[in-house]
mmCIF file with all atom_site columns, C-alpha atoms in Angstrom:
data_model
loop_
_atom_site.group_PDB
_atom_site.id
_atom_site.type_symbol
_atom_site.label_atom_id
_atom_site.label_alt_id
_atom_site.label_comp_id
_atom_site.label_asym_id
_atom_site.label_entity_id
_atom_site.label_seq_id
_atom_site.pdbx_PDB_ins_code
_atom_site.Cartn_x
_atom_site.Cartn_y
_atom_site.Cartn_z
_atom_site.occupancy
_atom_site.B_iso_or_equiv
_atom_site.pdbx_formal_charge
_atom_site.auth_seq_id
_atom_site.auth_comp_id
_atom_site.auth_asym_id
_atom_site.auth_atom_id
_atom_site.pdbx_PDB_model_num
ATOM 1  C CA . ALA R 1 1  ? 0.000   0.000  0.000  1.00 54.00 ? 1  ALA R CA 1
ATOM 2  C CA . GLN R 1 2  ? 1.879   3.001  -1.266 1.00 68.00 ? 2  GLN R CA 1
ATOM 3  C CA . GLY R 1 3  ? 0.681   6.550  -1.247 1.00 70.00 ? 3  GLY R CA 1
ATOM 4  C CA . THR R 1 4  ? 1.358   9.885  0.289  1.00 82.00 ? 4  THR R CA 1
ATOM 5  C CA . ILE R 1 5  ? 0.988   10.820 3.915  1.00 82.00 ? 5  ILE R CA 1
ATOM 6  C CA . GLU R 1 6  ? -1.617  13.413 2.884  1.00 78.00 ? 6  GLU R CA 1
ATOM 7  C CA . GLN R 1 7  ? -4.022  10.573 2.118  1.00 79.00 ? 7  GLN R CA 1
ATOM 8  C CA . PHE R 1 8  ? -4.097  9.707  5.817  1.00 81.00 ? 8  PHE R CA 1
ATOM 9  C CA . LEU R 1 9  ? -4.133  13.172 7.372  1.00 86.00 ? 9  LEU R CA 1
ATOM 10 C CA . PHE R 1 10 ? -7.237  15.088 8.347  1.00 86.00 ? 10 PHE R CA 1
ATOM 11 C CA . ALA R 1 11 ? -7.653  18.794 8.999  1.00 88.00 ? 11 ALA R CA 1
ATOM 12 C CA . ALA R 1 12 ? -7.367  19.744 12.685 1.00 88.00 ? 12 ALA R CA 1
ATOM 13 C CA . ASP R 1 13 ? -11.007 20.853 12.819 1.00 93.00 ? 13 ASP R CA 1
ATOM 14 C CA . LYS R 1 14 ? -12.388 17.640 11.280 1.00 92.00 ? 14 LYS R CA 1
ATOM 15 C CA . ALA R 1 15 ? -12.844 15.956 14.675 1.00 91.00 ? 15 ALA R CA 1
ATOM 16 C CA . ILE R 1 16 ? -14.978 18.799 16.029 1.00 94.00 ? 16 ILE R CA 1
ATOM 17 C CA . GLU R 1 17 ? -17.079 19.674 12.995 1.00 93.00 ? 17 GLU R CA 1
ATOM 18 C CA . GLN R 1 18 ? -20.241 18.976 15.013 1.00 93.00 ? 18 GLN R CA 1
ATOM 19 C CA . TYR R 1 19 ? -19.640 22.275 16.861 1.00 93.00 ? 19 TYR R CA 1
ATOM 20 C CA . PRO R 1 20 ? -20.834 25.555 15.352 1.00 92.00 ? 20 PRO R CA 1
ATOM 21 C CA . ALA R 1 21 ? -18.368 27.659 13.371 1.00 94.00 ? 21 ALA R CA 1
ATOM 22 C CA . LEU R 1 22 ? -17.678 31.299 14.196 1.00 95.00 ? 22 LEU R CA 1
ATOM 23 C CA . VAL R 1 23 ? -16.015 33.376 11.479 1.00 96.00 ? 23 VAL R CA 1
ATOM 24 C CA . LEU R 1 24 ? -14.303 36.482 12.801 1.00 97.00 ? 24 LEU R CA 1
ATOM 25 C CA . ASP R 1 25 ? -12.990 39.661 11.240 1.00 97.00 ? 25 ASP R CA 1
ATOM 26 C CA . GLU R 1 26 ? -9.241  40.265 11.081 1.00 97.00 ? 26 GLU R CA 1
ATOM 27 C CA . HIS R 1 27 ? -9.065  42.411 14.230 1.00 97.00 ? 27 HIS R CA 1
ATOM 28 C CA . THR R 1 28 ? -11.042 39.977 16.393 1.00 97.00 ? 28 THR R CA 1
ATOM 29 C CA . SER R 1 29 ? -9.190  36.913 15.127 1.00 97.00 ? 29 SER R CA 1
ATOM 30 C CA . GLU R 1 30 ? -5.865  38.581 16.050 1.00 97.00 ? 30 GLU R CA 1
ATOM 31 C CA . ARG R 1 31 ? -7.208  39.100 19.574 1.00 97.00 ? 31 ARG R CA 1
ATOM 32 C CA . VAL R 1 32 ? -8.260  35.446 19.726 1.00 98.00 ? 32 VAL R CA 1
ATOM 33 C CA . LYS R 1 33 ? -4.735  34.365 18.723 1.00 97.00 ? 33 LYS R CA 1
ATOM 34 C CA . HIS R 1 34 ? -3.565  36.064 21.936 1.00 97.00 ? 34 HIS R CA 1
ATOM 35 C CA . GLY R 1 35 ? -6.185  34.272 24.048 1.00 97.00 ? 35 GLY R CA 1
ATOM 36 C CA . ASN R 1 36 ? -8.561  37.207 24.482 1.00 98.00 ? 36 ASN R CA 1
ATOM 37 C CA . ALA R 1 37 ? -12.295 36.686 24.963 1.00 97.00 ? 37 ALA R CA 1
ATOM 38 C CA . PHE R 1 38 ? -14.573 38.000 22.223 1.00 97.00 ? 38 PHE R CA 1
ATOM 39 C CA . ARG R 1 39 ? -18.210 38.667 21.472 1.00 95.00 ? 39 ARG R CA 1
ATOM 40 C CA . VAL R 1 40 ? -20.131 37.936 18.285 1.00 92.00 ? 40 VAL R CA 1
ATOM 41 C CA . GLU R 1 41 ? -23.830 37.877 17.476 1.00 86.00 ? 41 GLU R CA 1
ATOM 42 C CA . GLU R 1 42 ? -23.933 34.086 17.678 1.00 75.00 ? 42 GLU R CA 1
ATOM 43 C CA . GLU R 1 43 ? -24.610 32.818 21.177 1.00 76.00 ? 43 GLU R CA 1
ATOM 44 C CA . PRO R 1 44 ? -25.100 29.152 21.951 1.00 78.00 ? 44 PRO R CA 1
ATOM 45 C CA . ASP R 1 45 ? -28.618 27.776 21.869 1.00 71.00 ? 45 ASP R CA 1
ATOM 46 C CA . ALA R 1 46 ? -29.513 26.973 25.482 1.00 62.00 ? 46 ALA R CA 1
ATOM 47 C CA . THR R 1 47 ? -31.609 24.010 24.370 1.00 53.00 ? 47 THR R CA 1
ATOM 48 C CA . THR R 1 48 ? -28.673 22.180 22.764 1.00 63.00 ? 48 THR R CA 1
ATOM 49 C CA . GLY R 1 49 ? -26.243 22.578 25.624 1.00 66.00 ? 49 GLY R CA 1
ATOM 50 C CA . GLN R 1 50 ? -23.443 23.322 23.150 1.00 74.00 ? 50 GLN R CA 1
ATOM 51 C CA . SER R 1 51 ? -20.890 25.589 24.749 1.00 90.00 ? 51 SER R CA 1
ATOM 52 C CA . LEU R 1 52 ? -17.972 25.009 22.348 1.00 94.00 ? 52 LEU R CA 1
ATOM 53 C CA . ALA R 1 53 ? -17.364 26.457 18.902 1.00 94.00 ? 53 ALA R CA 1
ATOM 54 C CA . ARG R 1 54 ? -14.802 26.303 16.106 1.00 96.00 ? 54 ARG R CA 1
ATOM 55 C CA . VAL R 1 55 ? -13.239 29.691 15.386 1.00 97.00 ? 55 VAL R CA 1
ATOM 56 C CA . TYR R 1 56 ? -12.051 30.767 11.921 1.00 97.00 ? 56 TYR R CA 1
ATOM 57 C CA . ASP R 1 57 ? -10.386 33.943 10.730 1.00 97.00 ? 57 ASP R CA 1
ATOM 58 C CA . ASP R 1 58 ? -11.637 36.025 7.799  1.00 96.00 ? 58 ASP R CA 1
ATOM 59 C CA . LYS R 1 59 ? -9.543  33.895 5.401  1.00 97.00 ? 59 LYS R CA 1
ATOM 60 C CA . GLY R 1 60 ? -11.207 30.655 6.540  1.00 96.00 ? 60 GLY R CA 1
ATOM 61 C CA . GLU R 1 61 ? -8.244  29.403 8.575  1.00 97.00 ? 61 GLU R CA 1
ATOM 62 C CA . PHE R 1 62 ? -9.081  27.415 11.711 1.00 97.00 ? 62 PHE R CA 1
ATOM 63 C CA . VAL R 1 63 ? -7.576  29.387 14.603 1.00 97.00 ? 63 VAL R CA 1
ATOM 64 C CA . ALA R 1 64 ? -9.147  28.208 17.853 1.00 98.00 ? 64 ALA R CA 1
ATOM 65 C CA . ILE R 1 65 ? -11.666 26.295 19.878 1.00 97.00 ? 65 ILE R CA 1
ATOM 66 C CA . ALA R 1 66 ? -13.700 28.617 22.065 1.00 96.00 ? 66 ALA R CA 1
ATOM 67 C CA . GLU R 1 67 ? -15.984 28.037 25.036 1.00 95.00 ? 67 GLU R CA 1
ATOM 68 C CA . TRP R 1 68 ? -19.034 30.128 25.860 1.00 93.00 ? 68 TRP R CA 1
ATOM 69 C CA . ASN R 1 69 ? -18.793 31.973 29.179 1.00 92.00 ? 69 ASN R CA 1
ATOM 70 C CA . ALA R 1 70 ? -22.415 32.651 30.135 1.00 89.00 ? 70 ALA R CA 1
ATOM 71 C CA . GLU R 1 71 ? -21.470 34.905 33.050 1.00 92.00 ? 71 GLU R CA 1
ATOM 72 C CA . GLN R 1 72 ? -19.446 37.256 30.825 1.00 93.00 ? 72 GLN R CA 1
ATOM 73 C CA . ARG R 1 73 ? -21.637 36.594 27.759 1.00 92.00 ? 73 ARG R CA 1
ATOM 74 C CA . ALA R 1 74 ? -18.491 36.132 25.691 1.00 94.00 ? 74 ALA R CA 1
ATOM 75 C CA . TRP R 1 75 ? -16.552 33.393 23.917 1.00 95.00 ? 75 TRP R CA 1
ATOM 76 C CA . GLN R 1 76 ? -13.218 32.447 25.503 1.00 97.00 ? 76 GLN R CA 1
ATOM 77 C CA . PRO R 1 77 ? -10.556 30.685 23.426 1.00 98.00 ? 77 PRO R CA 1
ATOM 78 C CA . ILE R 1 78 ? -9.536  27.479 25.205 1.00 97.00 ? 78 ILE R CA 1
ATOM 79 C CA . LYS R 1 79 ? -7.147  26.166 22.533 1.00 97.00 ? 79 LYS R CA 1
ATOM 80 C CA . VAL R 1 80 ? -5.461  28.394 19.957 1.00 97.00 ? 80 VAL R CA 1
ATOM 81 C CA . PHE R 1 81 ? -3.774  27.036 16.824 1.00 94.00 ? 81 PHE R CA 1
ATOM 82 C CA . LEU R 1 82 ? -1.082  29.228 15.284 1.00 84.00 ? 82 LEU R CA 1
#
């Protein structure tokens, strides 16, 4: 079985594609890369219990996993990918 390694690799966000995606503008995504909390219009649906989201920059690059902080009503990056 010969082939390239790319045949067996998956994108980092593939395993969490069941979580909603948040696409941020350039300024906000730079803040996220430094671990700063952020706000967007999308808030988690209380009925689903989902409190995690995939975070993408304005170019479509996966930059972080964020968790909803209900007390602060903001998303907090919990894992940032540079």
